[in-house]
PDB file of C-alpha atoms in Angstrom:
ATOM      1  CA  UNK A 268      44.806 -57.942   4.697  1.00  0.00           C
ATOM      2  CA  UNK A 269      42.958 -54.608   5.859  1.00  0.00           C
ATOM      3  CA  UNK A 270      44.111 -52.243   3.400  1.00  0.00           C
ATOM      4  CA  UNK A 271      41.894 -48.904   2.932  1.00  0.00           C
ATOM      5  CA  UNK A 272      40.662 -48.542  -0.333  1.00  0.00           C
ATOM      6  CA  UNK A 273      41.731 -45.202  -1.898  1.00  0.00           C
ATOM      7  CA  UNK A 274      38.631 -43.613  -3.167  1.00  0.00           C
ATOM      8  CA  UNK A 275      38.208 -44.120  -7.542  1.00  0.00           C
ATOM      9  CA  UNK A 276      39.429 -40.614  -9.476  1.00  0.00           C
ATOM     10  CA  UNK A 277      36.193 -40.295 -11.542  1.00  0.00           C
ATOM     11  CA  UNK A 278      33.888 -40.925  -8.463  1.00  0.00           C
ATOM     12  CA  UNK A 279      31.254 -38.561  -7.858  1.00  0.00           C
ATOM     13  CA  UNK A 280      30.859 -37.247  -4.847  1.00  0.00           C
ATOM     14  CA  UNK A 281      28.211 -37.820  -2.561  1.00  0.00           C
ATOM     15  CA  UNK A 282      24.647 -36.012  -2.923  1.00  0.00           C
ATOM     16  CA  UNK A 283      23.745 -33.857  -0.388  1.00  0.00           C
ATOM     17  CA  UNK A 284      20.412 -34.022   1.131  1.00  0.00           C
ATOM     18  CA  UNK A 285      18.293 -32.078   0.039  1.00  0.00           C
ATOM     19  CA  UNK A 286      18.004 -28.748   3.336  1.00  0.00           C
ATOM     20  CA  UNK A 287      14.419 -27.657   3.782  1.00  0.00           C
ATOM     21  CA  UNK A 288      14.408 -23.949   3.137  1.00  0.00           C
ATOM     22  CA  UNK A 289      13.949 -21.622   5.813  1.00  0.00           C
ATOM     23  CA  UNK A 290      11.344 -19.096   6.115  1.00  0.00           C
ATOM     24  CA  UNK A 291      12.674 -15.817   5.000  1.00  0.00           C
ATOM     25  CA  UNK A 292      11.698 -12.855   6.616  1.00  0.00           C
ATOM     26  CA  UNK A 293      12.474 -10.792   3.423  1.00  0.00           C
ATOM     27  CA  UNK A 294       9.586  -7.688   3.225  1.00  0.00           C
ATOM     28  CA  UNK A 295       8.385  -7.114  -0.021  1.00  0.00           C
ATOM     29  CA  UNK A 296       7.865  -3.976  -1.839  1.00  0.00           C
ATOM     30  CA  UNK A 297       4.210  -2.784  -1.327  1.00  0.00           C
ATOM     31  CA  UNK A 298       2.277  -3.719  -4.534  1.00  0.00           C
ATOM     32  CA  UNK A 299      -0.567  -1.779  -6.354  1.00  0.00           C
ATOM     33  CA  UNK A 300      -3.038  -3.516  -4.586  1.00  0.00           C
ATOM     34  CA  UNK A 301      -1.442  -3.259  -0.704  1.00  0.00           C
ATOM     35  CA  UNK A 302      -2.146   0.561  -0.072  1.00  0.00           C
ATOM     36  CA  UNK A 303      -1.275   0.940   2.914  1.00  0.00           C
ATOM     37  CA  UNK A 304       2.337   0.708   2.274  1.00  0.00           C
ATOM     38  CA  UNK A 305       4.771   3.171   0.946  1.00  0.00           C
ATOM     39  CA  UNK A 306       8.469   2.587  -0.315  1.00  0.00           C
ATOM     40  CA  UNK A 307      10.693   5.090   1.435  1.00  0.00           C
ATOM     41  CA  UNK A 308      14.520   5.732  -0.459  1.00  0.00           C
ATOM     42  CA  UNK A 309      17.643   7.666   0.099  1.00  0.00           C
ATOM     43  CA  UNK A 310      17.148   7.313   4.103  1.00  0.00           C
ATOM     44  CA  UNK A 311      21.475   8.077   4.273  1.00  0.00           C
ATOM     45  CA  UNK A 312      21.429   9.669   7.885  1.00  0.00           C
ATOM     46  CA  UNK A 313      22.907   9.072  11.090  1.00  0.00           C
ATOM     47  CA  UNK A 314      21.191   7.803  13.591  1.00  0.00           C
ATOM     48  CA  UNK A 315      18.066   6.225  11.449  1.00  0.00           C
ATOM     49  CA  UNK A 316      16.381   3.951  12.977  1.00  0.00           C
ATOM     50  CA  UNK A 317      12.783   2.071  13.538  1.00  0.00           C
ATOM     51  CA  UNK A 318      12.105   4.477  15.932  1.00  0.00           C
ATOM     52  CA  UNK A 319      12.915   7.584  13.884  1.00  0.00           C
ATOM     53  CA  UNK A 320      11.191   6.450  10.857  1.00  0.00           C
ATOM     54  CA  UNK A 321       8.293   6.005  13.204  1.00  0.00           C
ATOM     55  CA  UNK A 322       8.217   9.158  14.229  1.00  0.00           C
ATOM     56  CA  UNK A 323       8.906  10.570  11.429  1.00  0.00           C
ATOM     57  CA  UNK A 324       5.969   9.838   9.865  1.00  0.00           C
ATOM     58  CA  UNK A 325       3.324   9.824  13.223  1.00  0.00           C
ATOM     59  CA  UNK A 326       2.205  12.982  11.506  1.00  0.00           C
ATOM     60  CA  UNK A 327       0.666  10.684   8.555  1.00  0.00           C
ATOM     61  CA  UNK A 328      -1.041   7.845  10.560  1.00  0.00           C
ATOM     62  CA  UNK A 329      -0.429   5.394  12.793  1.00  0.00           C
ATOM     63  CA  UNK A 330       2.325   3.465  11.719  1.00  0.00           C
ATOM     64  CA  UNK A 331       2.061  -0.386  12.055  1.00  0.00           C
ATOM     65  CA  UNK A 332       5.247  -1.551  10.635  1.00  0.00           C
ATOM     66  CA  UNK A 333       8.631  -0.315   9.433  1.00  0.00           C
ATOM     67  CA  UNK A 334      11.244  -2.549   7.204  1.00  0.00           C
ATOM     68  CA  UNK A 335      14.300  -0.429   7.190  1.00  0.00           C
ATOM     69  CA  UNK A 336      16.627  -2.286   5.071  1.00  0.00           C
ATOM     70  CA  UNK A 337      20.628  -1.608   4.823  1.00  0.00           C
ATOM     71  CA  UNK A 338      19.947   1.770   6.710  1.00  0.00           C
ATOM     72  CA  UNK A 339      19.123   3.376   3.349  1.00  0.00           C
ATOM     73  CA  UNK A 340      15.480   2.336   2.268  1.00  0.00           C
ATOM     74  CA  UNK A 341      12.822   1.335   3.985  1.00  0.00           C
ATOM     75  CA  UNK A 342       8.912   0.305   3.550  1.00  0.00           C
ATOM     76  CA  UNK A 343       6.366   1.452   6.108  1.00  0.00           C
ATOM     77  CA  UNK A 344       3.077   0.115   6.615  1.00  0.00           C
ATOM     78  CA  UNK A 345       0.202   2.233   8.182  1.00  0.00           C
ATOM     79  CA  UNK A 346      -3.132   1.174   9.838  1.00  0.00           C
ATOM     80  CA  UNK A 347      -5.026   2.137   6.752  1.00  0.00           C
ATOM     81  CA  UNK A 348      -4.737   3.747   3.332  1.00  0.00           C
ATOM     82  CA  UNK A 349      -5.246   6.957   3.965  1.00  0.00           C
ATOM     83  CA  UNK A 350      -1.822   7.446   6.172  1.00  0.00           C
ATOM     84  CA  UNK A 351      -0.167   6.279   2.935  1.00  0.00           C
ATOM     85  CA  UNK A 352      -1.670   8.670   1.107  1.00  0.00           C
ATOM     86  CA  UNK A 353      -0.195  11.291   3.424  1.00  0.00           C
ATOM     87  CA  UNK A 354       3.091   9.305   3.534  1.00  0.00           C
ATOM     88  CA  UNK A 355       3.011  10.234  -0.660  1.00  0.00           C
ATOM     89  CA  UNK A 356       2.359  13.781  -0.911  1.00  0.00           C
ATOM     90  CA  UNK A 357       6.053  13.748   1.148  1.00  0.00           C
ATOM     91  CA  UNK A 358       7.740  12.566  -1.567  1.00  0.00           C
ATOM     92  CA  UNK A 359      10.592  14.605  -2.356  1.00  0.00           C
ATOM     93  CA  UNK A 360      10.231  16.954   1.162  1.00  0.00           C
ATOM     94  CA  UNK A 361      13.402  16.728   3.177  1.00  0.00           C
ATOM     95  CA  UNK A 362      13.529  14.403   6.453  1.00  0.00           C
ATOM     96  CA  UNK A 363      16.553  14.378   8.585  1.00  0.00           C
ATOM     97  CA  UNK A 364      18.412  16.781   6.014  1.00  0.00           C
ATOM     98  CA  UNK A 365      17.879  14.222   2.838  1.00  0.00           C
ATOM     99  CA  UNK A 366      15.651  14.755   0.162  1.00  0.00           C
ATOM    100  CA  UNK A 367      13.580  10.949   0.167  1.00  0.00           C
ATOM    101  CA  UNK A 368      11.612   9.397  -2.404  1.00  0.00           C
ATOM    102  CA  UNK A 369       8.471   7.715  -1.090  1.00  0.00           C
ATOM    103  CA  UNK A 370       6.233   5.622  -3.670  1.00  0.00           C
TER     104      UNK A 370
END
């Protein structure tokens, strides 16, 4: 007789194994202690890019690092503290025709 057995109604179904996370590349916001980051918002332009964040603020520092996240905020890091600094007296200047918030 090699009849298949018709799994029970109240069984429970397998465990899965357990996945070992993945590294996520998610950039956090730059913390008291981290100046040399700022916190860029309301980046809603065409055409924004690494690049144009770059160059948008050259006139700051030496950027090391931009995070542009869903095209519409961003975090930049500079080469030191001081071209964050800059970056913060921009706050509420207009770049690429919108008014940003930098922290």
């Amino acid at each position: 007789k090699n009849r298949k057995m018709a799994p029970k109604k109240n069984a429970k179904p397998a465990a899965k194994k357990a996945e070992p996370k993945k590294a996520e590349n998610k950039a956090k916001a730059p913390v008291a202690g981290d100046s040399k980051g700022v916190y860029v918002k309301n980046l809603n332009f065409s055409g924004i890019s690494h690049d144009t964040i770059k160059a948008a603020f050259k006139s700051c520092g030496e950027v090391k690092n931009v995070v542009l996240r869903r095209r519409k905020y961003c975090i930049v890091y500079f080469k030191d503290a001081a071209g964050a600094s800059k970056a913060k007296e921009l706050n509420g200047k207009m770049l690429k025709g919108q008014k940003v918030t930098i922290e």
